[in-house]
mmCIF file of C-alpha atoms in Angstrom:
data_model
loop_
_atom_site.group_PDB
_atom_site.id
_atom_site.type_symbol
_atom_site.label_atom_id
_atom_site.label_comp_id
_atom_site.label_asym_id
_atom_site.label_seq_id
_atom_site.Cartn_x
_atom_site.Cartn_y
_atom_site.Cartn_z
ATOM 1 C CA MET A 1 0.274 0.287 0.124
ATOM 2 C CA PHE A 2 1.145 3.753 -0.899
ATOM 3 C CA SER A 3 2.068 6.130 1.549
ATOM 4 C CA LEU A 4 -0.562 9.306 1.282
ATOM 5 C CA ASP A 5 3.095 11.130 1.135
ATOM 6 C CA PHE A 6 4.575 9.134 -2.212
ATOM 7 C CA LYS A 7 0.443 9.292 -3.832
ATOM 8 C CA GLN A 8 1.221 13.309 -3.244
ATOM 9 C CA LYS A 9 4.552 13.099 -4.387
ATOM 10 C CA VAL A 10 3.043 11.091 -7.451
ATOM 11 C CA ASP A 11 -0.412 13.024 -7.572
ATOM 12 C CA ARG A 12 2.026 16.510 -8.216
ATOM 13 C CA ILE A 13 5.018 15.256 -10.207
ATOM 14 C CA LEU A 14 3.518 12.075 -12.885
ATOM 15 C CA PHE A 15 0.085 13.610 -12.981
ATOM 16 C CA GLY A 16 0.719 16.565 -12.279
ATOM 17 C CA THR A 17 2.843 16.616 -15.910
ATOM 18 C CA LEU A 18 0.233 14.469 -18.049
ATOM 19 C CA ALA A 19 -2.879 17.165 -16.826
ATOM 20 C CA TYR A 20 -0.535 20.266 -18.392
ATOM 21 C CA ILE A 21 0.000 17.729 -21.295
ATOM 22 C CA LEU A 22 -4.266 16.503 -21.742
ATOM 23 C CA ASP A 23 -4.825 20.033 -20.722
ATOM 24 C CA HIS A 24 -3.358 21.408 -23.745
ATOM 25 C CA ILE A 25 -4.676 18.412 -26.100
ATOM 26 C CA SER A 26 -7.869 19.281 -25.180
ATOM 27 C CA SER A 27 -7.743 22.818 -25.679
ATOM 28 C CA LEU A 28 -6.465 22.032 -29.289
ATOM 29 C CA ILE A 29 -9.490 19.663 -30.124
ATOM 30 C CA GLY A 30 -11.907 21.682 -28.278
ATOM 31 C CA LYS A 31 -10.940 24.737 -30.943
ATOM 32 C CA PHE A 32 -12.027 21.890 -33.843
ATOM 33 C CA LEU A 33 -15.168 20.111 -32.146
ATOM 34 C CA ASN A 34 -17.236 23.594 -30.770
ATOM 35 C CA ARG A 35 -19.320 21.583 -28.538
ATOM 36 C CA ASP A 36 -22.254 21.784 -26.960
ATOM 37 C CA HIS A 37 -21.829 22.600 -22.877
ATOM 38 C CA SER A 38 -25.956 23.346 -22.433
ATOM 39 C CA ILE A 39 -27.924 21.066 -19.936
ATOM 40 C CA THR A 40 -31.328 20.079 -20.893
ATOM 41 C CA LYS A 41 -33.082 16.907 -19.985
ATOM 42 C CA GLU A 42 -33.023 15.457 -23.964
ATOM 43 C CA ASN A 43 -29.099 15.496 -23.789
ATOM 44 C CA LEU A 44 -28.263 14.260 -19.797
ATOM 45 C CA LYS A 45 -27.968 10.803 -20.401
ATOM 46 C CA ASN A 46 -24.785 9.885 -17.977
ATOM 47 C CA VAL A 47 -23.071 11.528 -15.126
ATOM 48 C CA VAL A 48 -19.695 10.352 -13.283
ATOM 49 C CA ILE A 49 -19.475 11.783 -9.378
ATOM 50 C CA ALA A 50 -15.514 11.383 -8.311
ATOM 51 C CA LYS A 51 -14.465 11.341 -5.243
ATOM 52 C CA TYR A 52 -11.985 8.882 -4.237
ATOM 53 C CA LEU A 53 -11.046 9.486 -0.637
ATOM 54 C CA GLY A 54 -13.076 11.016 2.222
ATOM 55 C CA LEU A 55 -15.551 8.504 3.594
ATOM 56 C CA GLY A 56 -17.257 11.265 4.927
ATOM 57 C CA SER A 57 -17.250 13.331 1.886
ATOM 58 C CA ILE A 58 -18.857 10.611 -0.580
ATOM 59 C CA VAL A 59 -21.916 10.097 2.199
ATOM 60 C CA ARG A 60 -21.767 14.328 2.009
ATOM 61 C CA SER A 61 -22.602 14.119 -1.625
ATOM 62 C CA GLN A 62 -25.229 12.752 -1.555
ATOM 63 C CA VAL A 63 -26.842 15.916 -1.928
ATOM 64 C CA ILE A 64 -25.512 16.112 -5.390
ATOM 65 C CA ILE A 65 -27.261 12.813 -6.019
ATOM 66 C CA GLN A 66 -30.606 14.125 -5.083
ATOM 67 C CA ASP A 67 -30.205 16.595 -7.242
ATOM 68 C CA ILE A 68 -29.384 15.510 -10.566
ATOM 69 C CA LYS A 69 -32.025 12.746 -9.908
ATOM 70 C CA ASN A 70 -34.782 15.159 -9.111
ATOM 71 C CA ALA A 71 -33.990 17.666 -12.180
ATOM 72 C CA PHE A 72 -33.035 14.918 -14.641
ATOM 73 C CA PRO A 73 -35.331 11.986 -13.578
ATOM 74 C CA ASP A 74 -33.949 9.590 -16.442
ATOM 75 C CA CYS A 75 -30.022 10.339 -16.015
ATOM 76 C CA ASN A 76 -27.635 7.829 -14.933
ATOM 77 C CA ILE A 77 -25.346 8.613 -12.244
ATOM 78 C CA HIS A 78 -22.227 6.731 -12.087
ATOM 79 C CA TYR A 79 -19.740 7.115 -8.803
ATOM 80 C CA LEU A 80 -16.266 7.114 -8.999
ATOM 81 C CA THR A 81 -13.944 6.323 -6.176
ATOM 82 C CA SER A 82 -11.577 3.728 -4.787
ATOM 83 C CA VAL A 83 -12.099 0.470 -3.889
ATOM 84 C CA LYS A 84 -12.024 0.560 -0.879
ATOM 85 C CA ASN A 85 -14.843 3.080 -0.578
ATOM 86 C CA LYS A 86 -16.616 0.818 -2.859
ATOM 87 C CA LYS A 87 -19.172 -1.083 0.037
ATOM 88 C CA ILE A 88 -20.538 2.728 0.721
ATOM 89 C CA PHE A 89 -22.556 2.499 -1.994
ATOM 90 C CA ASP A 90 -24.589 -0.496 -0.962
ATOM 91 C CA ILE A 91 -26.276 2.232 1.645
ATOM 92 C CA ILE A 92 -26.044 5.350 -0.747
ATOM 93 C CA LYS A 93 -29.016 5.582 -3.119
ATOM 94 C CA ASP A 94 -29.610 6.897 -6.991
ATOM 95 C CA ILE A 95 -26.529 5.336 -8.035
ATOM 96 C CA ASP A 96 -26.682 3.129 -11.172
ATOM 97 C CA ASN A 97 -23.122 2.240 -11.678
ATOM 98 C CA VAL A 98 -20.137 2.367 -9.026
ATOM 99 C CA LEU A 99 -16.706 2.640 -11.038
ATOM 100 C CA THR A 100 -13.748 1.810 -9.052
ATOM 101 C CA ILE A 101 -9.525 2.245 -9.267
ATOM 102 C CA ASP A 102 -7.511 -0.072 -7.349
ATOM 103 C CA ASP A 103 -4.874 2.288 -5.524
ATOM 104 C CA SER A 104 -3.646 -0.483 -3.310
ATOM 105 C CA GLY A 105 -0.263 -0.368 -5.813
ATOM 106 C CA ILE A 106 1.447 0.506 -9.017
ATOM 107 C CA ILE A 107 0.190 -1.781 -11.054
ATOM 108 C CA SER A 108 -3.444 -2.527 -9.855
ATOM 109 C CA MET A 109 -3.735 1.310 -10.259
ATOM 110 C CA ALA A 110 -2.295 1.141 -13.491
ATOM 111 C CA LEU A 111 -4.313 -1.258 -14.950
ATOM 112 C CA SER A 112 -7.288 -0.436 -13.134
ATOM 113 C CA THR A 113 -6.858 3.337 -14.932
ATOM 114 C CA LEU A 114 -6.347 1.468 -17.855
ATOM 115 C CA LYS A 115 -9.343 -0.008 -17.519
ATOM 116 C CA LEU A 116 -11.683 2.827 -16.445
ATOM 117 C CA VAL A 117 -10.989 5.476 -18.979
ATOM 118 C CA VAL A 118 -12.165 2.837 -21.423
ATOM 119 C CA GLN A 119 -15.599 1.946 -18.886
ATOM 120 C CA LEU A 120 -15.284 5.913 -19.092
ATOM 121 C CA LEU A 121 -15.356 6.345 -22.890
ATOM 122 C CA LYS A 122 -18.545 3.303 -23.652
ATOM 123 C CA ILE A 123 -20.488 5.433 -21.592
ATOM 124 C CA LYS A 124 -20.478 8.222 -23.056
ATOM 125 C CA VAL A 125 -19.902 10.894 -20.301
ATOM 126 C CA ASP A 126 -22.185 13.820 -20.616
ATOM 127 C CA ALA A 127 -21.139 15.616 -16.905
ATOM 128 C CA PHE A 128 -18.183 15.037 -14.959
ATOM 129 C CA ILE A 129 -18.288 16.045 -11.616
ATOM 130 C CA ASP A 130 -14.731 16.436 -9.653
ATOM 131 C CA LEU A 131 -15.376 16.471 -6.536
ATOM 132 C CA GLU A 132 -11.169 16.468 -5.622
ATOM 133 C CA VAL A 133 -9.731 19.692 -5.047
ATOM 134 C CA TYR A 134 -6.022 18.919 -4.796
ATOM 135 C CA SER A 135 -6.143 15.600 -7.486
ATOM 136 C CA ARG A 136 -4.542 15.698 -10.574
ATOM 137 C CA TYR A 137 -5.044 12.662 -11.177
ATOM 138 C CA SER A 138 -8.609 12.770 -11.087
ATOM 139 C CA SER A 139 -8.328 15.617 -13.463
ATOM 140 C CA CYS A 140 -6.023 13.678 -15.479
ATOM 141 C CA ILE A 141 -9.367 11.034 -15.123
ATOM 142 C CA ALA A 142 -11.871 14.068 -16.126
ATOM 143 C CA LEU A 143 -9.514 14.862 -18.904
ATOM 144 C CA MET A 144 -9.751 11.423 -20.526
ATOM 145 C CA SER A 145 -13.346 10.573 -20.457
ATOM 146 C CA CYS A 146 -13.824 13.274 -22.964
ATOM 147 C CA ALA A 147 -16.714 14.364 -21.318
ATOM 148 C CA ARG A 148 -18.907 17.150 -23.272
ATOM 149 C CA ASN A 149 -18.572 19.006 -19.821
ATOM 150 C CA ARG A 150 -16.566 18.505 -16.544
ATOM 151 C CA TYR A 151 -17.467 20.243 -13.842
ATOM 152 C CA GLY A 152 -14.441 21.544 -10.925
ATOM 153 C CA PHE A 153 -13.841 22.857 -8.389
ATOM 154 C CA PHE A 154 -10.776 25.953 -7.716
ATOM 155 C CA ARG A 155 -9.373 28.031 -4.636
ATOM 156 C CA ASN A 156 -7.358 31.202 -4.992
ATOM 157 C CA ASP A 157 -4.028 29.785 -4.379
ATOM 158 C CA ILE A 158 -4.506 26.752 -6.807
ATOM 159 C CA HIS A 159 -4.260 27.783 -10.144
ATOM 160 C CA TRP A 160 -2.956 24.190 -11.841
ATOM 161 C CA HIS A 161 -6.217 23.390 -13.470
ATOM 162 C CA VAL A 162 -7.932 25.894 -14.589
ATOM 163 C CA GLY A 163 -8.290 25.087 -18.488
ATOM 164 C CA ILE A 164 -8.777 21.393 -17.686
ATOM 165 C CA TYR A 165 -12.677 21.624 -16.739
ATOM 166 C CA THR A 166 -15.031 23.194 -18.731
ATOM 167 C CA HIS A 167 -16.471 24.219 -15.527
ATOM 168 C CA MET A 168 -15.481 25.993 -12.169
ATOM 169 C CA LEU A 169 -16.225 26.397 -9.087
ATOM 170 C CA TYR A 170 -15.055 28.266 -6.321
ATOM 171 C CA PHE A 171 -14.153 25.745 -3.399
ATOM 172 C CA ASN A 172 -14.717 27.980 -0.002
ATOM 173 C CA ASN A 173 -12.940 26.249 3.189
ATOM 174 C CA GLN A 174 -14.940 28.243 5.114
ATOM 175 C CA LYS A 175 -18.396 27.181 4.594
ATOM 176 C CA ASN A 176 -19.612 23.200 5.060
ATOM 177 C CA ILE A 177 -19.059 21.200 2.416
ATOM 178 C CA THR A 178 -22.275 20.129 1.266
ATOM 179 C CA ASP A 179 -22.591 23.635 1.292
ATOM 180 C CA ILE A 180 -19.790 23.875 -1.455
ATOM 181 C CA TYR A 181 -21.310 20.759 -2.959
ATOM 182 C CA LEU A 182 -24.802 22.204 -3.690
ATOM 183 C CA GLN A 183 -22.787 25.121 -5.774
ATOM 184 C CA ILE A 184 -22.903 22.473 -8.557
ATOM 185 C CA SER A 185 -27.160 21.905 -8.131
ATOM 186 C CA ASN A 186 -27.180 24.717 -9.979
ATOM 187 C CA PHE A 187 -25.783 23.944 -13.626
#
């Protein structure tokens, strides 16, 4: 099992570089595709919510799930998390599919990430909601999902992921996490 310090270094160096490259590729492709970023009941079929760490935050994200299901009852909600968090979804309602990554080792993480990217491309994600504020890995997955809309949080002291997301929301750490997540419900 990786230590948290090791994971943070890998995230900063490896996935920081990859996020930078993918962001530039995405921007270039985006100029040619001219995608429609509107959200309607007709064009929102698949939503992915990503939260890899923090069981409490995963539980608190139920407000997003409920709001999406109320506004878009026919859409499928896929939740992306670490394999060790999968059991919590036995009690969280309105999730159509749980996608996981196995971060217990380098090889298992690489293989599960490749499998995940293929799954995301098959799903044809309309909206990718990234609840991780500091994770470059999560930003890379958001980009590799080829989602039409990518929602992510920013803080004034973090600038590396501006441009990765099509919609940015301010993460005010002075507010309750539920209130922060409820910003997403306004899409």
